Short mmCIF file of C-alpha atoms in Angstrom, two decimals:
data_model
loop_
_atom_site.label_atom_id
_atom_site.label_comp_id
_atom_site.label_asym_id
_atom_site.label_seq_id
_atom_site.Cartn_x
_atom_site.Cartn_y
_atom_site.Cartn_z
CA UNK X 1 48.53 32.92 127.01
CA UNK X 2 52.40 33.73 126.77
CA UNK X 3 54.57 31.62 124.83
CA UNK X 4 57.98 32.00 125.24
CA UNK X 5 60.21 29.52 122.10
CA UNK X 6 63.97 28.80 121.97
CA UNK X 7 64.72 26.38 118.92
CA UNK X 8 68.12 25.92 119.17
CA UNK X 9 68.56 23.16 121.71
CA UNK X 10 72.24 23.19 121.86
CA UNK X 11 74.79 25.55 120.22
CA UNK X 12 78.65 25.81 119.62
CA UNK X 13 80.75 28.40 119.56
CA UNK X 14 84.53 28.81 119.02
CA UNK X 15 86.13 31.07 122.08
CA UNK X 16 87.05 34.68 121.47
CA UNK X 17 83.59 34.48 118.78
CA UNK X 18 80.94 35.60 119.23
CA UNK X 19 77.40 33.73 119.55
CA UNK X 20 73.61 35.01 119.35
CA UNK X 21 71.26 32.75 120.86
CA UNK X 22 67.45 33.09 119.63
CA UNK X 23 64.21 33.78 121.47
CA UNK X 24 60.79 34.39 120.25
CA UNK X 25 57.25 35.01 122.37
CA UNK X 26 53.57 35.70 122.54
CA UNK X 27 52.15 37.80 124.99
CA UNK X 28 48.64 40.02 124.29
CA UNK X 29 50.12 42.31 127.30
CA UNK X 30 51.42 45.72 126.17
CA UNK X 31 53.64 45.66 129.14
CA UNK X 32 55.98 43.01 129.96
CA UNK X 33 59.49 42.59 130.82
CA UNK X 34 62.24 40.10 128.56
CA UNK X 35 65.35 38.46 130.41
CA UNK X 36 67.86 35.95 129.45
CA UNK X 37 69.61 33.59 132.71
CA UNK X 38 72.15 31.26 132.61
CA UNK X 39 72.04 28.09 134.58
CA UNK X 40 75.71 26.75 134.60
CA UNK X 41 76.05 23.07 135.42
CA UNK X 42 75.95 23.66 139.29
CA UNK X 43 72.36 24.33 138.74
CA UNK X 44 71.81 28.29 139.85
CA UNK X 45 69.98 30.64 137.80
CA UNK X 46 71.91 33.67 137.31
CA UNK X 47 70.23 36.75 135.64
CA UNK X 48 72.10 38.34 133.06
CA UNK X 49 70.09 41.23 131.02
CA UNK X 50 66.46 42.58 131.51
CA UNK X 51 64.66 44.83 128.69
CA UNK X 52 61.32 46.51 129.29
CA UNK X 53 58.82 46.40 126.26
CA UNK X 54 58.69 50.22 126.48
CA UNK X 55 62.70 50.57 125.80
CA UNK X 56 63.89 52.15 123.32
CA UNK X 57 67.16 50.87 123.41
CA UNK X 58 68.44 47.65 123.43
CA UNK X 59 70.15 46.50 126.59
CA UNK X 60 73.53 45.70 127.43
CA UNK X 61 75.44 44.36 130.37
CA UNK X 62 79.20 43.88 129.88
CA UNK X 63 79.48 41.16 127.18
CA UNK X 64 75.53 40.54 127.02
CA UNK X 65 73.39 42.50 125.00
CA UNK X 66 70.03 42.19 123.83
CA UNK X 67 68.83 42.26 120.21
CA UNK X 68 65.09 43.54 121.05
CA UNK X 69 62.91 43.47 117.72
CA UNK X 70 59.35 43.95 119.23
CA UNK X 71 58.00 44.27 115.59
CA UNK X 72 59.03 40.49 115.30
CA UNK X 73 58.66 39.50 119.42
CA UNK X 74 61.74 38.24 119.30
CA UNK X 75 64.36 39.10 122.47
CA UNK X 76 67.82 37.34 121.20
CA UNK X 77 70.98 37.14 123.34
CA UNK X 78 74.09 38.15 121.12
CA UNK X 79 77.49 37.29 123.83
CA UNK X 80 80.56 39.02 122.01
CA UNK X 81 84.20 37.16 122.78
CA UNK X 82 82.89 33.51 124.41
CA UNK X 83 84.96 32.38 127.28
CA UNK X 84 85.35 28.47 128.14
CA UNK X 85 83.08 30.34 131.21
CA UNK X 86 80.25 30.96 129.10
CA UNK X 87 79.60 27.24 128.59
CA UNK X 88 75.88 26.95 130.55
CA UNK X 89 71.99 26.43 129.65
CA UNK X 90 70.73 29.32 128.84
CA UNK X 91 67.27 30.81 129.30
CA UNK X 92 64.67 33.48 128.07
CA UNK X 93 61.89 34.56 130.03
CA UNK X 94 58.88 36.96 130.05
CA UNK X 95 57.13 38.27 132.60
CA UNK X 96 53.60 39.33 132.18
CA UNK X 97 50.57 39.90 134.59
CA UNK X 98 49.05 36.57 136.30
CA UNK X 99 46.67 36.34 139.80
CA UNK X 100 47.96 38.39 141.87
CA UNK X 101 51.30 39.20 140.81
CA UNK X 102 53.56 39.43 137.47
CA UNK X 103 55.21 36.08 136.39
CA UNK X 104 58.18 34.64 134.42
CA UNK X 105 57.39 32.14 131.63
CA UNK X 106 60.16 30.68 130.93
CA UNK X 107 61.84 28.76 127.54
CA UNK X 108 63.48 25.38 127.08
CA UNK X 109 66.98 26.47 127.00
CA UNK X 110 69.89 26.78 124.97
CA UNK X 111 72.65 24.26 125.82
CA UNK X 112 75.64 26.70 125.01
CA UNK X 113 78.92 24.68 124.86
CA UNK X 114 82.04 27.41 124.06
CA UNK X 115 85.30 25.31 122.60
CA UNK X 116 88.62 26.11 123.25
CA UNK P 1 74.04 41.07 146.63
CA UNK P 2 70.68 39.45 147.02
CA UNK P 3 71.12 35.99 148.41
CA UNK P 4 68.55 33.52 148.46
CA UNK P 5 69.20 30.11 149.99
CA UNK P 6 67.55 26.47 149.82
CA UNK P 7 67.95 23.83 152.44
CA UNK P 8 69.22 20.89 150.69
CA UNK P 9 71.07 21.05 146.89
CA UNK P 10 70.46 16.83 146.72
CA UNK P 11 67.55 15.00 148.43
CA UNK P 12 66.83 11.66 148.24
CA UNK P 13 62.87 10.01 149.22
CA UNK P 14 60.58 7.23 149.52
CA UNK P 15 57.20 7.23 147.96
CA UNK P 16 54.61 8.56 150.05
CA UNK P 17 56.88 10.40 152.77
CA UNK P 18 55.95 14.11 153.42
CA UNK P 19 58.89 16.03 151.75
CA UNK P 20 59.57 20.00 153.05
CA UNK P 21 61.42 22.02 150.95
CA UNK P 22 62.85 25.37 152.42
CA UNK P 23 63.60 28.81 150.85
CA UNK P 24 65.29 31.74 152.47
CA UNK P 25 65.87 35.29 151.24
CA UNK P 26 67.74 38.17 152.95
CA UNK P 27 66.70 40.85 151.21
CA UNK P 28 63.22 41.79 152.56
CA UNK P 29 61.27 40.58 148.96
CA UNK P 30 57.58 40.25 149.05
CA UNK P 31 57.43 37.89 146.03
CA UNK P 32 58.68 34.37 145.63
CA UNK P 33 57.88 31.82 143.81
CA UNK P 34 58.43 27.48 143.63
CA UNK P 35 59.70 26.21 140.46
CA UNK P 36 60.14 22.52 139.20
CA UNK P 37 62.93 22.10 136.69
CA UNK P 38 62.65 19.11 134.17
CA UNK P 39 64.49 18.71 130.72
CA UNK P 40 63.41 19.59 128.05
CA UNK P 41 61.05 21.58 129.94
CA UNK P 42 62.06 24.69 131.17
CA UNK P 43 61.34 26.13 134.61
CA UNK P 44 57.51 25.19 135.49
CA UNK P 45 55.88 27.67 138.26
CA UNK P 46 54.29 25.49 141.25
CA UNK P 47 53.21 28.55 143.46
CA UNK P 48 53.99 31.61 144.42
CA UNK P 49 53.66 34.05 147.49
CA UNK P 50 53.18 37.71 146.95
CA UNK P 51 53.10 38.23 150.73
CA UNK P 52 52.85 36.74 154.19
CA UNK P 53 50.48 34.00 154.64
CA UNK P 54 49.56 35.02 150.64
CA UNK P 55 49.79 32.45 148.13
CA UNK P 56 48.38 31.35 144.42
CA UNK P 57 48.38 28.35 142.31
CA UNK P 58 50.82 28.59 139.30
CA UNK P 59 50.93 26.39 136.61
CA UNK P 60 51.32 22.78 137.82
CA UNK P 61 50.17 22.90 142.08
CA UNK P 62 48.66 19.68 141.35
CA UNK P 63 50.31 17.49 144.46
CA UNK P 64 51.86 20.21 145.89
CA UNK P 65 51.19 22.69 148.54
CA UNK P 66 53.25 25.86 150.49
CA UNK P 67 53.59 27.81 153.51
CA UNK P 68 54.84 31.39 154.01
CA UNK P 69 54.83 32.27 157.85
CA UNK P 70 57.47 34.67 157.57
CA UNK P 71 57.97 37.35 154.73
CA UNK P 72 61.82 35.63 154.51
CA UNK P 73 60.95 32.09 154.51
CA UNK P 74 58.70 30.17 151.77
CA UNK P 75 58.47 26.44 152.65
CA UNK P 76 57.29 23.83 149.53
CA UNK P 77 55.30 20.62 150.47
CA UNK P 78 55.00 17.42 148.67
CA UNK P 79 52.30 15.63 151.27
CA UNK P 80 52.82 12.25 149.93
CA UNK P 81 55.76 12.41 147.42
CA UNK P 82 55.59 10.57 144.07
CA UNK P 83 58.05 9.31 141.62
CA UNK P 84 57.26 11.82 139.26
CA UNK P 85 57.82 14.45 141.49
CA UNK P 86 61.77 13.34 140.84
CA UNK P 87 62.65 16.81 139.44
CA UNK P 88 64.78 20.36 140.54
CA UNK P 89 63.03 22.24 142.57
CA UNK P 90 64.15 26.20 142.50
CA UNK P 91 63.17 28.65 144.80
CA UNK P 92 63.05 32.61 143.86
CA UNK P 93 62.76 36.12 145.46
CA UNK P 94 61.36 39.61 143.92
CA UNK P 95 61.15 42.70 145.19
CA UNK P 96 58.56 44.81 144.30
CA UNK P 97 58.70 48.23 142.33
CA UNK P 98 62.22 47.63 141.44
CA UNK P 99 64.70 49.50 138.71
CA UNK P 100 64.94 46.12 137.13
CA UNK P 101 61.28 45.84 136.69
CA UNK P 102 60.46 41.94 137.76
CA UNK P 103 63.84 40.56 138.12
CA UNK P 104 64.01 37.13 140.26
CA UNK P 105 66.65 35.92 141.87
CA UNK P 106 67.07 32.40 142.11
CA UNK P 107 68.52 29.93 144.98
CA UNK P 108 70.83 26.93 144.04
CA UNK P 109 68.24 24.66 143.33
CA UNK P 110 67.47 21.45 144.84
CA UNK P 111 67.65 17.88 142.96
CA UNK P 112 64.92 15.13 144.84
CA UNK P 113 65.09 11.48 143.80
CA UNK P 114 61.75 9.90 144.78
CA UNK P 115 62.00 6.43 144.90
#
């Protein structure tokens, strides 16, 4: 079965600083996908970074990347220079092969709270 | 920009009324899914549809059930809604074969109170 595991429940982070937020997971699939979203308090999940287990490279998008350390299974979200905007739950997520189609698992969340 | 919208962002029930929830994507997606949001508990799949009139069981269906008529619309029913079915309830699209292997999009979300 996959696992996905965020321990950090809630986080703070000064703005302009940088943060990494942690995710580890299980999966016996040699293919599956890792993505961080960000649910701000309005409630919408917005995707912010995908990387494929077959990457080589770690993924960026703007001020997301992701530190990928397959070795480890752990997929951690590293935002450089918070903004107040940043403040959100945060998510990781796998997707792996299920029925008919692949699926997300998803984590608890990371309450990120950025302070001015 | 994919867009993906859900009928109601706040819904308020009695026990044991039917309850439809309503999801609608623009972008011509085969997948989509019904999640259930609770703290503490991350997002929770209910069902999914991989095509018209398709559909599986995720994790928790239990109490639940769906329709998919259309390949845009994916309808989620609670036949006789309960009061632990007090949750958010988010709707997403997929589209198959894409560069971002797997990526859903999700609608706002809607929050039922069952009372």
């Amino acid at each position: 079965a996959q696992k996905i595991t965020q321990t950090q429940p809630g986080m703070f982070v000064q703005e302009k600083e940088a943060v990494t937020l942690d995710c580890t997971y299980d999966t016996s699939d040699p293919s599956y996908g890792l993505f961080w979203y960000k649910q701000p308090s309005s409630g919408e999940m917005i995707f912010l970074i995908y990387q494929g287990s077959y990457d080589q490279q770690n993924a960026t998008e703007g001020r997301y990347s992701l530190n990928f350390q397959k070795a480890r299974k752990s997929a951690n979200l590293v935002i450089s220079a918070s903004q107040l905007g940043d403040s959100a739950m945060y998510f990781c997520a796998m997707s792996s092969f299920s029925g008919s189609a692949r699926q997300l698992t998803f984590g608890s969340g990371t309450q990120l709270t950025v302070l001015p | 920009d994919v867009k993906v919208t859900q009928s109601s962002r706040y819904l308020v029930k009695r026990t044991g009324e039917k309850v439809f929830l309503e999801c609608v994507q623009d972008m011509d997606h085969e997948n989509m899914f019904w999640y259930r949001q609770d703290p503490g508990l991350g997002l929770r799949l209910i069902y999914f549809s991989y095509d018209v009139k398709m559909k599986e069981k995720g994790d928790i269906p239990e109490g639940y059930s769906v329709s998919r008529e259309k390949k845009e619309r994916f309808s989620l029913i609670l036949e006789s809604a309960s009061t632990n079915q007090t949750s958010m309830y988010l709707c997403a699209s997929r589209i198959t074969g894409s560069a971002n292997k797997d990526t859903q999009y999700f609608g706002p979300g809607t929050r039922l109170t069952v009372l």
